C-alpha positions as a Python dict, from the first residue, in 0.01 Angstrom:
ca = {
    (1, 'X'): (0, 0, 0),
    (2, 'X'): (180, 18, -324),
    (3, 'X'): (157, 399, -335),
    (4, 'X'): (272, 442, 79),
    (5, 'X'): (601, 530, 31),
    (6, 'X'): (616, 694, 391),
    (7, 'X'): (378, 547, 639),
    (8, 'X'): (505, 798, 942),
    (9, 'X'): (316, 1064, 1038),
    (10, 'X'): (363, 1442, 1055),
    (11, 'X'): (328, 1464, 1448),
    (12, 'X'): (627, 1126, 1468),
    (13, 'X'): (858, 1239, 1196),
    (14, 'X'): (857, 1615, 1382),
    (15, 'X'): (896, 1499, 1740),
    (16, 'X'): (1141, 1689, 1940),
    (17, 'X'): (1197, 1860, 1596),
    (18, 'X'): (1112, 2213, 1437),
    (19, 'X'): (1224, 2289, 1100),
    (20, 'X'): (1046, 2476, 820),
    (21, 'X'): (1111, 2207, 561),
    (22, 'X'): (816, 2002, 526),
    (23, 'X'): (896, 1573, 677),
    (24, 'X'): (815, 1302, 418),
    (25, 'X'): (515, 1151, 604),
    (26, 'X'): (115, 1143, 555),
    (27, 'X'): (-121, 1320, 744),
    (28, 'X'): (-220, 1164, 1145),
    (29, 'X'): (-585, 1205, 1000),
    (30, 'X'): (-482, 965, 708),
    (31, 'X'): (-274, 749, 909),
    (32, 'X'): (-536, 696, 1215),
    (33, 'X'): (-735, 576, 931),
    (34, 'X'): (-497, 357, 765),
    (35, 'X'): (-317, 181, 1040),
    (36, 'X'): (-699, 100, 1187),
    (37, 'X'): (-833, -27, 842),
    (38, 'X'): (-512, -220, 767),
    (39, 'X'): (-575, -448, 1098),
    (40, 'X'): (-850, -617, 873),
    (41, 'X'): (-578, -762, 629),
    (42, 'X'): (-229, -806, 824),
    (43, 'X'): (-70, -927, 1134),
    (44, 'X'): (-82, -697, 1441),
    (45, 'X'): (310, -735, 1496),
    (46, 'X'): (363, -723, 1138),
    (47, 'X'): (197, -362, 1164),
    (48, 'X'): (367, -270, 1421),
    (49, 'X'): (709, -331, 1303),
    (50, 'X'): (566, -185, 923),
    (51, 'X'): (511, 118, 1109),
    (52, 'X'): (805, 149, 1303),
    (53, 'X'): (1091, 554, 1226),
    (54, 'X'): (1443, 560, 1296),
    (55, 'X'): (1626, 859, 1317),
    (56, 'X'): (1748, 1068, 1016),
    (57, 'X'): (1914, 1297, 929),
    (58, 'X'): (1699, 1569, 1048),
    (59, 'X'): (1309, 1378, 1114),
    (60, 'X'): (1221, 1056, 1195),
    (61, 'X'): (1176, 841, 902),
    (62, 'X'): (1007, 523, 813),
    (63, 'X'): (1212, 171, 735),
    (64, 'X'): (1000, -40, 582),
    (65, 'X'): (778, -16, 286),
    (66, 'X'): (561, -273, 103),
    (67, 'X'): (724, -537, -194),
    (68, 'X'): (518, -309, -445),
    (69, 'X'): (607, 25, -316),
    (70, 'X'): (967, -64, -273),
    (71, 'X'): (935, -193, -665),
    (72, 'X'): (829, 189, -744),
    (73, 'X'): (1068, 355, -536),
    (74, 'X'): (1377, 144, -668),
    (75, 'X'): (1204, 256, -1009),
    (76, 'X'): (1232, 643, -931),
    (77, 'X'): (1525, 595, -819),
    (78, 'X'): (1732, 441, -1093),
    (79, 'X'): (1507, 625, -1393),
    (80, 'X'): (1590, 989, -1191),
    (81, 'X'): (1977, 912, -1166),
    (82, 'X'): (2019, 808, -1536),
    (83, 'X'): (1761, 1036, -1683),
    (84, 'X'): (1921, 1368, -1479),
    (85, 'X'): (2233, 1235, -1624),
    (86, 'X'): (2111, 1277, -1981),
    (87, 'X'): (1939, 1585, -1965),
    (88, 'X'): (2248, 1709, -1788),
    (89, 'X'): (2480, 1582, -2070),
    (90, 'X'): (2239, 1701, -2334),
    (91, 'X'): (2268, 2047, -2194),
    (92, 'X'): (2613, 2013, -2205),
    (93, 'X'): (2594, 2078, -1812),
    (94, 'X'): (2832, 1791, -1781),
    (95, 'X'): (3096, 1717, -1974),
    (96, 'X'): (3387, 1455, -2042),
    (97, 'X'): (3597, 1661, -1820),
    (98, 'X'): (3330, 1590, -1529),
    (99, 'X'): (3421, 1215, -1518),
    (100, 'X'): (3693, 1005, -1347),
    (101, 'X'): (3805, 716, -1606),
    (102, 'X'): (3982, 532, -1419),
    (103, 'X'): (3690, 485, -1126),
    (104, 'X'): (3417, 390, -1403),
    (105, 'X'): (3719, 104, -1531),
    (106, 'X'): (3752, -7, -1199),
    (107, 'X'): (3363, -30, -1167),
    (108, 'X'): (3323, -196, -1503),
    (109, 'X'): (3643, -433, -1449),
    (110, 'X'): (3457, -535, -1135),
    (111, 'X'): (3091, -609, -1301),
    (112, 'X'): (2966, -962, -1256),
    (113, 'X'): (2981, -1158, -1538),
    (114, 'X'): (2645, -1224, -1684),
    (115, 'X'): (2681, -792, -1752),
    (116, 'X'): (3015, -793, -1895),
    (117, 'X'): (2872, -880, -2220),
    (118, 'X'): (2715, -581, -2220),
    (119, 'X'): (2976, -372, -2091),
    (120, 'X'): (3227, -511, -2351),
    (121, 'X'): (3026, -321, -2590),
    (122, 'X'): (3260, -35, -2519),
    (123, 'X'): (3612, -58, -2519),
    (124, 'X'): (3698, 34, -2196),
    (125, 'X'): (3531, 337, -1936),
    (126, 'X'): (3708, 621, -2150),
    (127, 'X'): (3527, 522, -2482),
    (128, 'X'): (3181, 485, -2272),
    (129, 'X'): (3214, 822, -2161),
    (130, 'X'): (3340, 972, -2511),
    (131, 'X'): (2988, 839, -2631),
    (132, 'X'): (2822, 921, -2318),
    (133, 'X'): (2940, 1290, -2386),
    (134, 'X'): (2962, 1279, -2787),
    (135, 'X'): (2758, 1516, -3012),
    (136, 'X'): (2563, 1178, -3183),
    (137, 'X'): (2235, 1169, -2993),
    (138, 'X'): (2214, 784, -3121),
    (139, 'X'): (2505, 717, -2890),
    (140, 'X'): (2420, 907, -2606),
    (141, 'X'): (2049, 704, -2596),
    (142, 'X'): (2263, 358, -2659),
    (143, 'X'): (2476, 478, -2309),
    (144, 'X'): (2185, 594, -2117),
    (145, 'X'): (2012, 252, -2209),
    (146, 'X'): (2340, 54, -2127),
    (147, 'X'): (2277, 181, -1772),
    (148, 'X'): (1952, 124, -1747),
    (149, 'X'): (2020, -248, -1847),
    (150, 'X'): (2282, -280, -1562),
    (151, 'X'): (2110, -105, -1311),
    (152, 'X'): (1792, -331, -1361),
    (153, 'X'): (1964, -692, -1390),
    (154, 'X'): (2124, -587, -1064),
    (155, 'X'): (1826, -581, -875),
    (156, 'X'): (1832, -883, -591),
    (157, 'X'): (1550, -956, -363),
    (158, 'X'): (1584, -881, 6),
    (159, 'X'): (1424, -1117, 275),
    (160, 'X'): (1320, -1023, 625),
    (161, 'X'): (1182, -1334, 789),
    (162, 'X'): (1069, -1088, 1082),
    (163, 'X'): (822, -1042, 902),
    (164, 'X'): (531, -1296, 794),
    (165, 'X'): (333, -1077, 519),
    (166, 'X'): (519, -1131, 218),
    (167, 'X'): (359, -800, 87),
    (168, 'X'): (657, -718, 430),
    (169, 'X'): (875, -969, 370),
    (170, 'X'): (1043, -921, 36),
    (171, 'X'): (1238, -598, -60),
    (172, 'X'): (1432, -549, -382),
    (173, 'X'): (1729, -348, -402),
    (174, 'X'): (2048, -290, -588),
    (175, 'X'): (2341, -527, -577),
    (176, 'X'): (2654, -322, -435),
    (177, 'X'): (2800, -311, -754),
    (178, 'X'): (2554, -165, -899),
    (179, 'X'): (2481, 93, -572),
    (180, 'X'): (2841, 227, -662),
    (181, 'X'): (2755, 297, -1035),
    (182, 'X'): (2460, 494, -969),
    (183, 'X'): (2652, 656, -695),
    (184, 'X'): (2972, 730, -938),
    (185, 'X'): (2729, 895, -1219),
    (186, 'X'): (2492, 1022, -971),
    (187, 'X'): (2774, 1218, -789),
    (188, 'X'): (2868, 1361, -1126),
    (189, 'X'): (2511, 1489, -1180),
    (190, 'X'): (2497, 1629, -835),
    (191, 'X'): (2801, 1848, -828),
    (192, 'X'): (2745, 1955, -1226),
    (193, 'X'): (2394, 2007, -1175),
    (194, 'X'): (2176, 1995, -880),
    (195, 'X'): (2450, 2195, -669),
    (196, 'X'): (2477, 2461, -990),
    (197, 'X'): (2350, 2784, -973),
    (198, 'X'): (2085, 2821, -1233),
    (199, 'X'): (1900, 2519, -1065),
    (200, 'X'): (1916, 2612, -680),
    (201, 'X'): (1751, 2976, -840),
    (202, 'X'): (1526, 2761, -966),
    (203, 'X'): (1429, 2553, -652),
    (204, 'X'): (1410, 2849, -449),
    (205, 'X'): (1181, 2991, -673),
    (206, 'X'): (941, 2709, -661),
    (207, 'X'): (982, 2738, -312),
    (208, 'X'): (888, 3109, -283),
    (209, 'X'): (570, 3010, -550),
    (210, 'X'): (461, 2752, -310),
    (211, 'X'): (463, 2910, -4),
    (212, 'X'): (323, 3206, -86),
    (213, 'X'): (63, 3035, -324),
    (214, 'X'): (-13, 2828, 5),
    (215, 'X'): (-60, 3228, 253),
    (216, 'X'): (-286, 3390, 19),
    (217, 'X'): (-486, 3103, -68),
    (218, 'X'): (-527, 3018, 311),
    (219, 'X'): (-586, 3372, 367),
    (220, 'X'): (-874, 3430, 78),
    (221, 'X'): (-1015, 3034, 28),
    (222, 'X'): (-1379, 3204, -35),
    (223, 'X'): (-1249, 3426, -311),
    (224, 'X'): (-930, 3276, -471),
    (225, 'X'): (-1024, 2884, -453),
    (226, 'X'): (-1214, 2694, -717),
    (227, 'X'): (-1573, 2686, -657),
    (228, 'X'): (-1555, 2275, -565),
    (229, 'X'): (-1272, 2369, -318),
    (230, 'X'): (-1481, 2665, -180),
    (231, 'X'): (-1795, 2436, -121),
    (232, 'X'): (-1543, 2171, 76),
    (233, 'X'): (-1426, 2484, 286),
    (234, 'X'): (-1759, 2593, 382),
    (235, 'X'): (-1864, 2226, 504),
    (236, 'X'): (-1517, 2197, 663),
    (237, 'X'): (-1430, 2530, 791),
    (238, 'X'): (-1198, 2418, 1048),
    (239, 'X'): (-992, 2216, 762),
    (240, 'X'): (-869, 2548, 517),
    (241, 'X'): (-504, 2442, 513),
    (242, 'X'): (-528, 2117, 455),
    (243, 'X'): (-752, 2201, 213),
    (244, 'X'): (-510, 2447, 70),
    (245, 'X'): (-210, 2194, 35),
    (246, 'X'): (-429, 1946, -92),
    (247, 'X'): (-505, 2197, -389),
    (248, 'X'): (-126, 2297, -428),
    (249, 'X'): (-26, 1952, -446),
    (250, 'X'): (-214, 1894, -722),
    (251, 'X'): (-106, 2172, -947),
    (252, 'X'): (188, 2145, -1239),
    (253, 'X'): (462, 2384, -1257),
    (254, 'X'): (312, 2563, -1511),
    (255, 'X'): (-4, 2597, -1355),
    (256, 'X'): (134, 2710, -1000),
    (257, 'X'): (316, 2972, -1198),
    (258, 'X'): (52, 3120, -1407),
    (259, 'X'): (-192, 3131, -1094),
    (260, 'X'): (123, 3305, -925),
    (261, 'X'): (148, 3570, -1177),
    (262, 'X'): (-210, 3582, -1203),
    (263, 'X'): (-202, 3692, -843),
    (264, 'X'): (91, 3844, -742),
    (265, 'X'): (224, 4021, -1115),
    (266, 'X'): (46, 4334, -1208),
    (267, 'X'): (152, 4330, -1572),
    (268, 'X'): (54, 3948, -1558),
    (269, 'X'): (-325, 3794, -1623),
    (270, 'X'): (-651, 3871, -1715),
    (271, 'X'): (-1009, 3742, -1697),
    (272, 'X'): (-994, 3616, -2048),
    (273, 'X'): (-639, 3423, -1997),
    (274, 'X'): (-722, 2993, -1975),
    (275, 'X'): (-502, 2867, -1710),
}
Protein backbone atom coordinates (compact mmCIF):
# COMPACT_ATOMS: atom_id res chain seq x y z
CA UNK A 1 0.00 0.00 0.00
CA UNK A 2 2.65 2.49 0.79
CA UNK A 3 4.08 2.33 -2.74
CA UNK A 4 0.19 2.52 -4.60
CA UNK A 5 0.23 5.84 -5.48
CA UNK A 6 -2.55 5.20 -8.24
CA UNK A 7 -4.81 2.32 -7.51
CA UNK A 8 -7.01 2.90 -10.97
CA UNK A 9 -6.58 0.88 -13.66
CA UNK A 10 -5.56 1.34 -17.31
CA UNK A 11 -9.02 0.12 -18.80
CA UNK A 12 -10.98 2.96 -15.88
CA UNK A 13 -8.60 5.83 -16.20
CA UNK A 14 -9.03 5.44 -20.35
CA UNK A 15 -12.79 5.01 -20.48
CA UNK A 16 -14.50 6.97 -23.09
CA UNK A 17 -10.89 8.31 -23.59
CA UNK A 18 -8.06 7.87 -26.33
CA UNK A 19 -4.94 9.72 -26.00
CA UNK A 20 -1.37 8.64 -26.70
CA UNK A 21 -0.04 9.81 -23.35
CA UNK A 22 0.21 7.00 -21.12
CA UNK A 23 -2.80 7.40 -17.64
CA UNK A 24 -1.17 7.16 -14.17
CA UNK A 25 -2.74 3.80 -13.17
CA UNK A 26 -1.46 0.01 -12.68
CA UNK A 27 -2.09 -2.69 -14.81
CA UNK A 28 -6.08 -4.57 -14.61
CA UNK A 29 -3.83 -7.80 -14.28
CA UNK A 30 -2.19 -6.17 -11.11
CA UNK A 31 -5.21 -4.62 -9.89
CA UNK A 32 -7.63 -7.86 -10.23
CA UNK A 33 -5.01 -9.18 -8.03
CA UNK A 34 -4.74 -6.52 -5.57
CA UNK A 35 -8.24 -5.39 -4.95
CA UNK A 36 -9.05 -9.45 -4.43
CA UNK A 37 -6.03 -10.00 -2.00
CA UNK A 38 -6.67 -6.73 -0.15
CA UNK A 39 -10.35 -8.11 0.94
CA UNK A 40 -8.27 -10.30 3.46
CA UNK A 41 -7.10 -7.12 5.46
CA UNK A 42 -9.79 -4.16 4.99
CA UNK A 43 -13.39 -3.31 5.00
CA UNK A 44 -15.39 -4.09 1.82
CA UNK A 45 -16.86 -0.39 1.74
CA UNK A 46 -13.65 0.92 2.78
CA UNK A 47 -12.31 -0.72 -0.59
CA UNK A 48 -14.72 0.38 -2.42
CA UNK A 49 -14.58 3.97 -1.68
CA UNK A 50 -10.29 3.44 -1.70
CA UNK A 51 -10.85 2.52 -5.13
CA UNK A 52 -13.16 4.96 -6.26
CA UNK A 53 -11.69 7.95 -10.00
CA UNK A 54 -13.07 11.23 -10.52
CA UNK A 55 -12.64 13.00 -13.53
CA UNK A 56 -9.43 14.89 -14.57
CA UNK A 57 -8.21 16.72 -16.55
CA UNK A 58 -7.92 14.39 -19.36
CA UNK A 59 -8.34 10.43 -17.53
CA UNK A 60 -9.99 9.35 -14.71
CA UNK A 61 -7.93 9.54 -11.68
CA UNK A 62 -7.83 8.05 -8.28
CA UNK A 63 -8.74 10.19 -4.85
CA UNK A 64 -7.60 8.44 -2.21
CA UNK A 65 -4.34 6.94 -1.31
CA UNK A 66 -3.06 5.20 1.86
CA UNK A 67 -1.59 7.43 5.23
CA UNK A 68 1.93 6.01 4.05
CA UNK A 69 1.69 6.63 0.42
CA UNK A 70 0.22 10.03 0.87
CA UNK A 71 3.44 10.57 3.41
CA UNK A 72 5.69 9.76 0.15
CA UNK A 73 3.83 11.65 -2.26
CA UNK A 74 3.67 14.93 -0.04
CA UNK A 75 7.54 14.01 0.16
CA UNK A 76 8.08 14.16 -3.76
CA UNK A 77 6.26 16.76 -3.88
CA UNK A 78 7.81 19.37 -1.65
CA UNK A 79 11.66 17.87 -2.24
CA UNK A 80 10.86 18.27 -6.39
CA UNK A 81 9.55 21.97 -6.00
CA UNK A 82 12.50 23.20 -3.82
CA UNK A 83 15.17 21.03 -5.31
CA UNK A 84 14.08 22.18 -9.22
CA UNK A 85 14.29 25.52 -7.68
CA UNK A 86 17.97 25.14 -6.82
CA UNK A 87 19.22 23.46 -9.65
CA UNK A 88 17.37 26.09 -11.61
CA UNK A 89 19.02 28.97 -9.63
CA UNK A 90 22.36 27.23 -9.71
CA UNK A 91 22.19 27.23 -13.46
CA UNK A 92 21.44 30.61 -13.33
CA UNK A 93 18.09 29.56 -15.23
CA UNK A 94 16.33 31.78 -12.79
CA UNK A 95 17.28 34.77 -11.62
CA UNK A 96 16.40 37.73 -9.13
CA UNK A 97 14.61 39.30 -11.94
CA UNK A 98 12.27 36.05 -12.06
CA UNK A 99 10.71 36.87 -8.63
CA UNK A 100 7.86 39.12 -7.40
CA UNK A 101 9.01 40.75 -3.89
CA UNK A 102 6.30 42.03 -2.89
CA UNK A 103 4.08 38.54 -3.24
CA UNK A 104 6.88 36.49 -1.25
CA UNK A 105 6.44 39.68 1.67
CA UNK A 106 2.95 39.25 1.59
CA UNK A 107 3.41 35.39 1.96
CA UNK A 108 6.01 35.73 4.66
CA UNK A 109 4.03 38.69 6.50
CA UNK A 110 1.21 36.18 6.54
CA UNK A 111 3.26 32.96 8.03
CA UNK A 112 1.91 31.61 11.28
CA UNK A 113 3.80 32.36 14.05
CA UNK A 114 5.64 29.41 15.38
CA UNK A 115 7.64 29.95 11.52
CA UNK A 116 8.24 33.53 11.78
CA UNK A 117 11.23 32.85 13.77
CA UNK A 118 12.57 31.36 11.06
CA UNK A 119 11.54 33.63 8.50
CA UNK A 120 12.92 36.65 10.51
CA UNK A 121 16.18 35.24 9.64
CA UNK A 122 16.00 37.40 6.56
CA UNK A 123 15.17 40.82 6.55
CA UNK A 124 12.33 40.95 4.56
CA UNK A 125 11.34 38.77 0.95
CA UNK A 126 13.88 41.01 -1.13
CA UNK A 127 16.98 39.97 1.03
CA UNK A 128 15.66 36.13 0.90
CA UNK A 129 15.72 36.25 -2.66
CA UNK A 130 19.16 38.27 -2.99
CA UNK A 131 20.56 35.09 -1.11
CA UNK A 132 18.33 32.79 -2.81
CA UNK A 133 19.95 34.12 -6.14
CA UNK A 134 23.54 35.23 -4.72
CA UNK A 135 26.84 33.77 -6.07
CA UNK A 136 27.68 32.22 -2.19
CA UNK A 137 26.61 28.60 -2.52
CA UNK A 138 26.53 28.64 1.55
CA UNK A 139 23.56 30.95 1.22
CA UNK A 140 21.78 29.50 -1.46
CA UNK A 141 21.80 25.84 0.65
CA UNK A 142 20.74 28.04 3.99
CA UNK A 143 17.49 29.34 1.55
CA UNK A 144 16.74 26.09 0.02
CA UNK A 145 16.80 24.57 3.65
CA UNK A 146 14.67 27.56 5.02
CA UNK A 147 11.98 26.17 2.69
CA UNK A 148 12.26 22.94 3.36
CA UNK A 149 11.77 23.78 7.15
CA UNK A 150 8.49 25.70 6.33
CA UNK A 151 7.15 23.48 3.96
CA UNK A 152 7.52 20.47 6.46
CA UNK A 153 6.20 22.17 9.84
CA UNK A 154 3.23 23.02 7.66
CA UNK A 155 2.15 19.69 7.18
CA UNK A 156 -1.49 19.08 9.07
CA UNK A 157 -3.22 15.81 9.19
CA UNK A 158 -6.42 15.33 7.23
CA UNK A 159 -9.35 13.15 8.66
CA UNK A 160 -12.01 11.36 6.68
CA UNK A 161 -14.28 9.62 9.15
CA UNK A 162 -15.88 7.89 5.94
CA UNK A 163 -13.55 5.88 6.27
CA UNK A 164 -12.79 3.27 9.21
CA UNK A 165 -9.11 1.97 8.19
CA UNK A 166 -6.93 4.45 9.58
CA UNK A 167 -4.27 3.22 7.01
CA UNK A 168 -7.78 5.36 4.90
CA UNK A 169 -8.54 7.59 7.31
CA UNK A 170 -5.68 9.98 7.86
CA UNK A 171 -4.12 12.13 5.01
CA UNK A 172 -1.42 14.75 5.50
CA UNK A 173 -1.19 17.71 3.48
CA UNK A 174 0.03 21.24 3.34
CA UNK A 175 -1.50 24.05 5.34
CA UNK A 176 -2.78 26.80 2.73
CA UNK A 177 -0.13 28.94 3.60
CA UNK A 178 2.22 26.89 2.87
CA UNK A 179 0.25 25.47 -0.60
CA UNK A 180 0.76 29.20 -1.80
CA UNK A 181 4.60 29.20 -1.17
CA UNK A 182 5.30 26.19 -3.04
CA UNK A 183 2.92 27.48 -5.60
CA UNK A 184 4.71 31.14 -5.70
CA UNK A 185 8.37 29.42 -6.16
CA UNK A 186 7.03 26.57 -8.02
CA UNK A 187 5.42 28.93 -10.66
CA UNK A 188 8.79 30.61 -10.94
CA UNK A 189 10.49 27.27 -11.73
CA UNK A 190 7.83 26.38 -14.19
CA UNK A 191 7.86 29.35 -16.47
CA UNK A 192 11.99 29.70 -16.12
CA UNK A 193 12.44 26.18 -16.55
CA UNK A 194 10.17 23.39 -17.28
CA UNK A 195 8.33 25.61 -20.04
CA UNK A 196 12.11 26.62 -21.49
CA UNK A 197 13.31 25.38 -24.50
CA UNK A 198 16.40 23.39 -23.81
CA UNK A 199 14.23 21.17 -21.41
CA UNK A 200 10.98 20.48 -23.57
CA UNK A 201 14.03 19.27 -26.36
CA UNK A 202 14.93 17.33 -23.77
CA UNK A 203 11.56 15.66 -22.79
CA UNK A 204 10.74 15.06 -26.24
CA UNK A 205 13.77 13.34 -26.68
CA UNK A 206 13.22 10.95 -23.91
CA UNK A 207 10.03 10.57 -25.37
CA UNK A 208 11.22 9.63 -28.90
CA UNK A 209 14.01 7.11 -26.87
CA UNK A 210 11.17 5.48 -25.17
CA UNK A 211 8.90 4.84 -27.67
CA UNK A 212 10.95 3.69 -30.09
CA UNK A 213 13.11 1.67 -27.52
CA UNK A 214 9.56 0.18 -26.62
CA UNK A 215 8.73 -0.79 -31.18
CA UNK A 216 11.91 -2.46 -31.77
CA UNK A 217 12.17 -4.25 -28.66
CA UNK A 218 8.49 -5.50 -29.09
CA UNK A 219 9.31 -6.17 -32.56
CA UNK A 220 12.76 -8.32 -31.96
CA UNK A 221 12.18 -9.62 -27.97
CA UNK A 222 14.11 -13.01 -29.12
CA UNK A 223 17.11 -11.11 -30.38
CA UNK A 224 17.39 -7.65 -28.65
CA UNK A 225 16.10 -8.65 -24.96
CA UNK A 226 18.29 -9.93 -22.17
CA UNK A 227 18.48 -13.57 -22.06
CA UNK A 228 16.20 -13.64 -18.51
CA UNK A 229 13.65 -11.43 -20.40
CA UNK A 230 13.83 -13.74 -23.50
CA UNK A 231 13.18 -16.96 -21.34
CA UNK A 232 9.94 -14.97 -19.67
CA UNK A 233 8.84 -14.27 -23.39
CA UNK A 234 9.03 -17.71 -24.51
CA UNK A 235 6.90 -19.05 -21.40
CA UNK A 236 4.60 -16.02 -21.89
CA UNK A 237 4.37 -15.43 -25.50
CA UNK A 238 1.14 -13.75 -25.45
CA UNK A 239 2.64 -11.12 -22.73
CA UNK A 240 5.74 -9.35 -25.12
CA UNK A 241 4.64 -5.79 -24.35
CA UNK A 242 4.13 -5.93 -21.08
CA UNK A 243 7.10 -7.57 -20.92
CA UNK A 244 8.73 -4.86 -22.92
CA UNK A 245 7.56 -1.89 -20.62
CA UNK A 246 8.35 -3.77 -17.72
CA UNK A 247 12.08 -3.81 -19.05
CA UNK A 248 11.97 -0.02 -20.10
CA UNK A 249 10.75 0.96 -16.86
CA UNK A 250 13.48 -0.27 -15.28
CA UNK A 251 16.25 1.32 -17.22
CA UNK A 252 18.22 4.84 -16.19
CA UNK A 253 18.60 7.58 -18.55
CA UNK A 254 21.85 6.69 -19.30
CA UNK A 255 21.22 3.27 -19.93
CA UNK A 256 18.05 3.83 -22.26
CA UNK A 257 20.36 6.08 -24.19
CA UNK A 258 23.34 3.99 -24.72
CA UNK A 259 21.03 0.92 -25.70
CA UNK A 260 19.40 3.63 -28.10
CA UNK A 261 22.55 4.46 -29.78
CA UNK A 262 23.60 1.03 -29.57
CA UNK A 263 20.66 0.32 -31.81
CA UNK A 264 19.62 2.97 -33.76
CA UNK A 265 23.35 5.11 -34.28
CA UNK A 266 25.64 3.62 -36.79
CA UNK A 267 28.74 5.46 -35.62
CA UNK A 268 27.53 4.44 -32.01
CA UNK A 269 28.41 0.87 -30.10
CA UNK A 270 30.21 -2.10 -30.30
CA UNK A 271 30.38 -5.64 -28.91
CA UNK A 272 33.14 -4.72 -26.57
CA UNK A 273 31.26 -1.39 -25.15
CA UNK A 274 29.77 -2.30 -21.13
CA UNK A 275 26.45 -0.76 -20.97
Amino acid sequence: MGVLKYPVSFENATEGVEDPKPPKCIYKKDYDILSEKLKDYFDLEDLARFFETEKGELYQESQYKSFDCAIMELADDISYAVHDLEDGVALKLLTADDFEYEKLQKLFDDAPNNLKPKISLYNNAESFISSLCGKGNKSRKKCINTLIYLMINSIEIEKDNMFKSPLFKYKPKLSEWAKELKKYFFSAVKEGIIKSAEVQHLELKGEMIVEELFEILKTHPESLLEPKDRIKVRQNPNNVERIVCDYIAGMTDAYATRIYKRIFMPDSGSVFDRL
